Amino acid sequence: METLLPQQDTDKQTTDFITHWLIKPNAIEQRLYQLNLAAAALKQSTLVVLPTGLGKTIVALIVIANRLHRMKGKVIILSPTKPLVEQHASFLKKFMTLPPDEIVVFTGSIPPTKRIALWKDARVVVSTPQVIENDLLSHRIDLSDVIHITFDEAHRSVGNYAYVYIAEKYQSQAKDPLVLGITASPGASSEKIEEVCRNLSTSNVQVRTDDDPDVKPYVHYRDLEWRHISVPVEIKGLKDSMQRVLDDRVKQLAKLDFIDPNRNYLNKRELLDLQSRLQSGLRSGPDQRVFKAISLVAEILKVSHAIEITETQGPEALAKYFERLEHEAGSKSGSKASRRLVGDVHMRQAMYALKELDVTHPKLEVVKDIVSAQLRNNPDSRVIIFTNYRDMSELVTRNLEGVDNVRPVRFVGQASKYKDTGLTQKQQVAILDQFRSGEYNALVATSVAEEGLDIPATDLVLFYEPVPSEIRSIQRKGRTGRSHAGKVVVLVAKGTKDEAYYWSSRRKEKTMNSKMRQLSDTRNVQPLGETLGIFGTGTPGTPGTLGTPGTVVPGIPEQSGLPEQPAEKAGQKQLLDYSGEKLQIYVDRREIRSGVARALESAGNDVILTTLEVGDYIVSDRVAIERKTDIDFLDSIIDKDRNIFGQLSDLARTYDRPVLIIEGDNLYAARQIHPNAIRGVLASIATDFGIPIISTRDAEDTAALIQVIAKREQVDEKRTPSLHGRKTAMTLSEQQEYIISSMSNIGPVAARKLLQHFGSVESVMRAGPDELMEVESIGPKTAQRIREVVGSVYKG
């Protein structure tokens, strides 16, 4: 057993409290490290890294209170999930003297019109970033009067995440922007940390660890135990059959000369790198060796995952995985890799052996024992059990049901998968409230519960398995030891991937702490000692009290200077070169995650987010644009529920000048589809539908192209955007063609030929397969599909 942190005696004879006009008296304990961090964050935009449970939100509260007191305007707190948003809002209403109606919550469930009204009078807005992003793009709000933004879980400020766009808009719109990023775990690499700072425009980094002298008195004892568990021989036997499949596929790859013949194992990163190289190799043309190798890599990944589940999760989880694999193999859109695996004799042996197996993974019993003992000895405590997989969260919850003193509840994300329905945000908030109140005392959660949740009574956090990510490991551990001593138990299955993840996580955590120290040393501009003593505990209006009217706090200017602006991205500069006049572009709401809408808006266009029935971008009364990434396009070919021909038929019918944009350079490599099949679809779109196809490199390239088209239409041709093309009302013949072409695999040309041959929609529907095949271009498969649609019993 390992002790993570030393025991500290936190009992004090007297407690000093922070005094401020906007903070309730005798409510927030004064802690020197929090005051120092807040003072630094008030000087310039700052990234604060502080271990979980040590009051990052209080640092944000002090910064918010000071900005609101000294300046006119509003502040925003952004947090990734609705439960965290609700938690922050509740905290602020509890401890701030502002009227409760001036602290408002923004989530997607609040109608846009109501958000506009709330925004107008709010002093503090607590929101998910996606809602603020949507409102910015829709021009419902701007950030000109926002005097501060706190970015909670700031390590998310990378890539295409909404934080990045909001931070960029804040710097360009606000008169005096001040940013505070707060996180417990920014990442192990210098590049990741620098990216976070660059994207948030933070010019200062402040770091505290458990060992810092000003932090140590407030650190609670947290016991960390790594419990190693032997895997039963019966479960190892399941692995043996699958290992034969794995060895065979690796040998086949070696025979194709894609890997060293002396290699008998490839880790996941090596497999993904190989997969990427193989897919890139198809760009120059089809190669059967490469196609076979890609399929082999897919099989190896699937078998490796099955083995990992067997050893670290158990037979019950493996059974669920096999069920999904068989479902995938039996579906029309299923991959060849899944079909070959399901048909492999050794995989079938493993499946049969699994059905006969009467053994559970010992982890399940260990979880039951640990949780039961904790709640038996301390009935008022709370326990959180983390699992990497949803299947396991369900199995662990079921395993704990009926155990004395244990009231378990499952807590997962919103996405729904095969035979697994997610939780809505409303359900998530309700479950957390019930967990806090004690209605449930054991929360069985996936990664959705890792970030930020503050449940003071949580005495035990149990990892069903280690996680290789240092960020996730730190976040999980931080759910306990927040207000009093706590315990963390990590289960490790001996001789499995669990052990690799165990060492990886520990190494990365040490690396991250070292990197943060180095970065802090180079970026800290102001010695913290200069801020000591500026926060008092007296009454408002006395010297040394933060927020005293008419006084200037030493070391904190009246208004912070603008942080250094990040360099423009090449793609944004490219767009700005085209911006001669403000163009109006209608954008489908579902496109907001693509980055195209952001780029168009950043270039100065009037982007109007709405729900479009046809197309993704409307730039005039005659031009509508359908955008597909290369992967989306390929998936819409093989997935009957995402019928590309139906979408483009609607586009061509409704607008005179439809356009299809395919974004990305992996069209012939992203999926295992023969290049000639892809070319056939492209040819049909161009010739049968009369839709031009334009290829773009990425989202910014797509935005630049859309802007050029919009400029031609609106400036050169003097046309205005309209959500309805000239063909707003279909003629009778167009309606008849539409009905026939709406069936899968039937384009407008085939629909016209069928109607010309049979004379009416009714006659087409009554025709048998042989009669249908008399029509040019209608083969057996298409005829059978028509009869299946027309004659099958509805099962909705």
mmCIF file of C-alpha atoms in Angstrom, residues 80-266:
data_model
loop_
_atom_site.group_PDB
_atom_site.id
_atom_site.type_symbol
_atom_site.label_atom_id
_atom_site.label_comp_id
_atom_site.label_asym_id
_atom_site.label_seq_id
_atom_site.Cartn_x
_atom_site.Cartn_y
_atom_site.Cartn_z
ATOM 1 C CA PRO A 80 -17.469 21.379 -20.488
ATOM 2 C CA THR A 81 -20.659 19.721 -19.222
ATOM 3 C CA LYS A 82 -24.063 20.710 -17.954
ATOM 4 C CA PRO A 83 -23.526 19.045 -14.521
ATOM 5 C CA LEU A 84 -20.372 21.148 -14.039
ATOM 6 C CA VAL A 85 -22.190 24.286 -15.205
ATOM 7 C CA GLU A 86 -24.956 23.655 -12.677
ATOM 8 C CA GLN A 87 -22.349 23.033 -9.975
ATOM 9 C CA HIS A 88 -20.504 26.305 -10.667
ATOM 10 C CA ALA A 89 -23.721 28.315 -10.795
ATOM 11 C CA SER A 90 -24.855 26.869 -7.461
ATOM 12 C CA PHE A 91 -21.465 27.702 -5.914
ATOM 13 C CA LEU A 92 -21.544 31.326 -7.111
ATOM 14 C CA LYS A 93 -25.115 31.896 -5.958
ATOM 15 C CA LYS A 94 -24.206 30.465 -2.558
ATOM 16 C CA PHE A 95 -21.134 32.639 -1.973
ATOM 17 C CA MET A 96 -21.640 35.858 -3.965
ATOM 18 C CA THR A 97 -23.739 38.820 -2.827
ATOM 19 C CA LEU A 98 -25.087 39.398 -6.326
ATOM 20 C CA PRO A 99 -28.860 38.954 -6.745
ATOM 21 C CA PRO A 100 -29.436 35.348 -7.867
ATOM 22 C CA ASP A 101 -31.120 36.467 -11.100
ATOM 23 C CA GLU A 102 -27.868 38.179 -12.165
ATOM 24 C CA ILE A 103 -26.092 34.797 -12.167
ATOM 25 C CA VAL A 104 -27.562 32.899 -15.112
ATOM 26 C CA VAL A 105 -27.029 29.466 -16.599
ATOM 27 C CA PHE A 106 -26.780 28.910 -20.357
ATOM 28 C CA THR A 107 -27.271 25.407 -21.752
ATOM 29 C CA GLY A 108 -28.639 24.061 -25.012
ATOM 30 C CA SER A 109 -31.975 23.298 -23.348
ATOM 31 C CA ILE A 110 -32.678 27.033 -22.918
ATOM 32 C CA PRO A 111 -34.283 28.518 -26.074
ATOM 33 C CA PRO A 112 -32.133 31.095 -27.937
ATOM 34 C CA THR A 113 -34.718 33.861 -27.472
ATOM 35 C CA LYS A 114 -34.654 33.360 -23.715
ATOM 36 C CA ARG A 115 -30.826 33.336 -23.698
ATOM 37 C CA ILE A 116 -30.816 36.738 -25.444
ATOM 38 C CA ALA A 117 -33.036 38.189 -22.710
ATOM 39 C CA LEU A 118 -30.962 36.595 -19.938
ATOM 40 C CA TRP A 119 -27.705 37.842 -21.462
ATOM 41 C CA LYS A 120 -28.865 41.442 -21.451
ATOM 42 C CA ASP A 121 -29.205 41.768 -17.656
ATOM 43 C CA ALA A 122 -26.737 39.116 -16.457
ATOM 44 C CA ARG A 123 -23.586 39.974 -14.505
ATOM 45 C CA VAL A 124 -22.321 36.370 -14.466
ATOM 46 C CA VAL A 125 -23.025 33.826 -17.225
ATOM 47 C CA VAL A 126 -22.189 30.184 -16.523
ATOM 48 C CA SER A 127 -22.342 28.123 -19.693
ATOM 49 C CA THR A 128 -21.168 25.192 -21.721
ATOM 50 C CA PRO A 129 -18.805 26.434 -24.453
ATOM 51 C CA GLN A 130 -20.921 25.052 -27.290
ATOM 52 C CA VAL A 131 -23.841 27.336 -26.373
ATOM 53 C CA ILE A 132 -21.651 30.469 -26.303
ATOM 54 C CA GLU A 133 -20.063 29.412 -29.591
ATOM 55 C CA ASN A 134 -23.488 28.965 -31.202
ATOM 56 C CA ASP A 135 -24.688 32.334 -29.936
ATOM 57 C CA LEU A 136 -21.538 34.066 -31.179
ATOM 58 C CA LEU A 137 -21.851 32.508 -34.625
ATOM 59 C CA SER A 138 -25.540 33.423 -34.731
ATOM 60 C CA HIS A 139 -24.750 37.023 -33.638
ATOM 61 C CA ARG A 140 -27.142 36.710 -30.721
ATOM 62 C CA ILE A 141 -24.373 37.962 -28.425
ATOM 63 C CA ASP A 142 -20.979 39.595 -28.635
ATOM 64 C CA LEU A 143 -18.181 39.813 -26.088
ATOM 65 C CA SER A 144 -17.483 43.538 -26.216
ATOM 66 C CA ASP A 145 -18.718 44.128 -22.656
ATOM 67 C CA VAL A 146 -17.280 40.912 -21.204
ATOM 68 C CA ILE A 147 -14.556 41.868 -18.730
ATOM 69 C CA HIS A 148 -13.418 38.340 -17.850
ATOM 70 C CA ILE A 149 -13.750 34.706 -18.937
ATOM 71 C CA THR A 150 -12.806 31.694 -16.820
ATOM 72 C CA PHE A 151 -12.127 28.527 -18.816
ATOM 73 C CA ASP A 152 -12.682 25.544 -16.512
ATOM 74 C CA GLU A 153 -10.846 22.319 -17.404
ATOM 75 C CA ALA A 154 -8.598 24.488 -19.566
ATOM 76 C CA HIS A 155 -6.603 21.512 -20.848
ATOM 77 C CA ARG A 156 -9.433 21.079 -23.373
ATOM 78 C CA SER A 157 -8.346 24.271 -25.175
ATOM 79 C CA VAL A 158 -6.792 22.447 -28.110
ATOM 80 C CA GLY A 159 -7.699 21.541 -31.678
ATOM 81 C CA ASN A 160 -11.221 22.376 -32.766
ATOM 82 C CA TYR A 161 -12.748 22.547 -29.278
ATOM 83 C CA ALA A 162 -15.143 25.476 -28.719
ATOM 84 C CA TYR A 163 -12.833 27.065 -26.120
ATOM 85 C CA VAL A 164 -10.368 27.934 -28.879
ATOM 86 C CA TYR A 165 -12.911 29.841 -30.978
ATOM 87 C CA ILE A 166 -14.395 31.669 -27.981
ATOM 88 C CA ALA A 167 -10.958 32.754 -26.741
ATOM 89 C CA GLU A 168 -10.099 34.070 -30.198
ATOM 90 C CA LYS A 169 -13.362 36.044 -30.459
ATOM 91 C CA TYR A 170 -12.881 37.389 -26.938
ATOM 92 C CA GLN A 171 -9.477 38.835 -27.798
ATOM 93 C CA SER A 172 -10.851 40.515 -30.927
ATOM 94 C CA GLN A 173 -14.131 41.844 -29.456
ATOM 95 C CA ALA A 174 -13.467 42.744 -25.808
ATOM 96 C CA LYS A 175 -12.140 46.170 -24.838
ATOM 97 C CA ASP A 176 -10.036 44.846 -21.960
ATOM 98 C CA PRO A 177 -9.937 41.035 -22.026
ATOM 99 C CA LEU A 178 -8.709 39.022 -19.067
ATOM 100 C CA VAL A 179 -8.577 35.221 -19.256
ATOM 101 C CA LEU A 180 -8.194 32.692 -16.474
ATOM 102 C CA GLY A 181 -7.643 29.059 -17.393
ATOM 103 C CA ILE A 182 -7.911 26.549 -14.544
ATOM 104 C CA THR A 183 -6.949 22.879 -14.622
ATOM 105 C CA ALA A 184 -5.435 20.149 -12.488
ATOM 106 C CA SER A 185 -3.796 18.347 -15.393
ATOM 107 C CA PRO A 186 -2.718 20.259 -18.527
ATOM 108 C CA GLY A 187 -0.825 17.331 -20.084
ATOM 109 C CA ALA A 188 2.638 15.792 -20.029
ATOM 110 C CA SER A 189 4.149 17.395 -23.139
ATOM 111 C CA SER A 190 5.502 20.924 -23.445
ATOM 112 C CA GLU A 191 3.815 21.190 -26.846
ATOM 113 C CA LYS A 192 0.371 20.484 -25.371
ATOM 114 C CA ILE A 193 0.831 23.003 -22.559
ATOM 115 C CA GLU A 194 2.122 25.660 -24.934
ATOM 116 C CA GLU A 195 -0.836 25.045 -27.252
ATOM 117 C CA VAL A 196 -3.272 25.575 -24.384
ATOM 118 C CA CYS A 197 -1.561 28.842 -23.427
ATOM 119 C CA ARG A 198 -1.434 30.025 -27.032
ATOM 120 C CA ASN A 199 -5.086 29.235 -27.720
ATOM 121 C CA LEU A 200 -6.269 31.008 -24.569
ATOM 122 C CA SER A 201 -3.823 33.936 -25.041
ATOM 123 C CA THR A 202 -2.457 33.419 -21.539
ATOM 124 C CA SER A 203 0.939 35.056 -21.025
ATOM 125 C CA ASN A 204 1.467 33.688 -17.511
ATOM 126 C CA VAL A 205 1.464 30.215 -15.947
ATOM 127 C CA GLN A 206 0.992 29.680 -12.210
ATOM 128 C CA VAL A 207 1.607 26.210 -10.777
ATOM 129 C CA ARG A 208 1.036 24.746 -7.332
ATOM 130 C CA THR A 209 1.673 21.169 -6.247
ATOM 131 C CA ASP A 210 0.808 19.229 -3.102
ATOM 132 C CA ASP A 211 4.333 19.796 -1.798
ATOM 133 C CA ASP A 212 4.387 23.603 -1.987
ATOM 134 C CA PRO A 213 4.704 25.156 1.485
ATOM 135 C CA ASP A 214 1.611 27.355 1.107
ATOM 136 C CA VAL A 215 -0.467 24.413 -0.150
ATOM 137 C CA LYS A 216 0.672 21.662 2.233
ATOM 138 C CA PRO A 217 -1.432 22.730 5.245
ATOM 139 C CA TYR A 218 -4.612 22.184 3.218
ATOM 140 C CA VAL A 219 -3.744 18.853 1.653
ATOM 141 C CA HIS A 220 -5.776 15.956 2.965
ATOM 142 C CA TYR A 221 -4.476 12.469 3.437
ATOM 143 C CA ARG A 222 -5.161 10.349 0.387
ATOM 144 C CA ASP A 223 -4.216 6.706 0.490
ATOM 145 C CA LEU A 224 -3.339 5.120 -2.848
ATOM 146 C CA GLU A 225 -3.444 1.349 -3.167
ATOM 147 C CA TRP A 226 -2.586 -0.641 -6.267
ATOM 148 C CA ARG A 227 -4.265 -4.007 -5.834
ATOM 149 C CA HIS A 228 -2.883 -6.689 -8.147
ATOM 150 C CA ILE A 229 -5.266 -9.498 -9.076
ATOM 151 C CA SER A 230 -4.517 -12.874 -10.642
ATOM 152 C CA VAL A 231 -6.483 -13.829 -13.752
ATOM 153 C CA PRO A 232 -8.071 -17.342 -13.530
ATOM 154 C CA VAL A 233 -6.704 -20.002 -15.861
ATOM 155 C CA GLU A 234 -10.180 -20.503 -17.352
ATOM 156 C CA ILE A 235 -10.189 -16.884 -18.589
ATOM 157 C CA LYS A 236 -6.638 -17.235 -19.861
ATOM 158 C CA GLY A 237 -7.874 -20.216 -21.849
ATOM 159 C CA LEU A 238 -10.219 -17.926 -23.767
ATOM 160 C CA LYS A 239 -7.222 -15.819 -24.693
ATOM 161 C CA ASP A 240 -5.348 -18.816 -26.114
ATOM 162 C CA SER A 241 -7.829 -19.357 -28.951
ATOM 163 C CA MET A 242 -7.833 -15.677 -29.894
ATOM 164 C CA GLN A 243 -4.039 -15.499 -29.635
ATOM 165 C CA ARG A 244 -3.822 -18.077 -32.434
ATOM 166 C CA VAL A 245 -5.902 -15.787 -34.630
ATOM 167 C CA LEU A 246 -3.709 -12.845 -33.712
ATOM 168 C CA ASP A 247 -0.468 -14.720 -34.453
ATOM 169 C CA ASP A 248 -1.845 -15.896 -37.805
ATOM 170 C CA ARG A 249 -2.801 -12.367 -38.920
ATOM 171 C CA VAL A 250 0.600 -10.966 -37.902
ATOM 172 C CA LYS A 251 2.329 -13.708 -39.922
ATOM 173 C CA GLN A 252 0.170 -12.877 -42.937
ATOM 174 C CA LEU A 253 1.202 -9.230 -42.664
ATOM 175 C CA ALA A 254 4.833 -10.296 -42.562
ATOM 176 C CA LYS A 255 4.391 -12.470 -45.692
ATOM 177 C CA LEU A 256 3.058 -9.411 -47.505
ATOM 178 C CA ASP A 257 6.331 -7.625 -46.551
ATOM 179 C CA PHE A 258 4.624 -4.869 -44.594
ATOM 180 C CA ILE A 259 6.309 -5.712 -41.277
ATOM 181 C CA ASP A 260 9.545 -7.347 -40.154
ATOM 182 C CA PRO A 261 9.104 -11.148 -40.331
ATOM 183 C CA ASN A 262 10.828 -11.430 -36.959
ATOM 184 C CA ARG A 263 8.114 -9.371 -35.275
ATOM 185 C CA ASN A 264 5.407 -11.368 -33.519
ATOM 186 C CA TYR A 265 3.688 -8.440 -31.806
ATOM 187 C CA LEU A 266 2.645 -4.894 -32.745
#
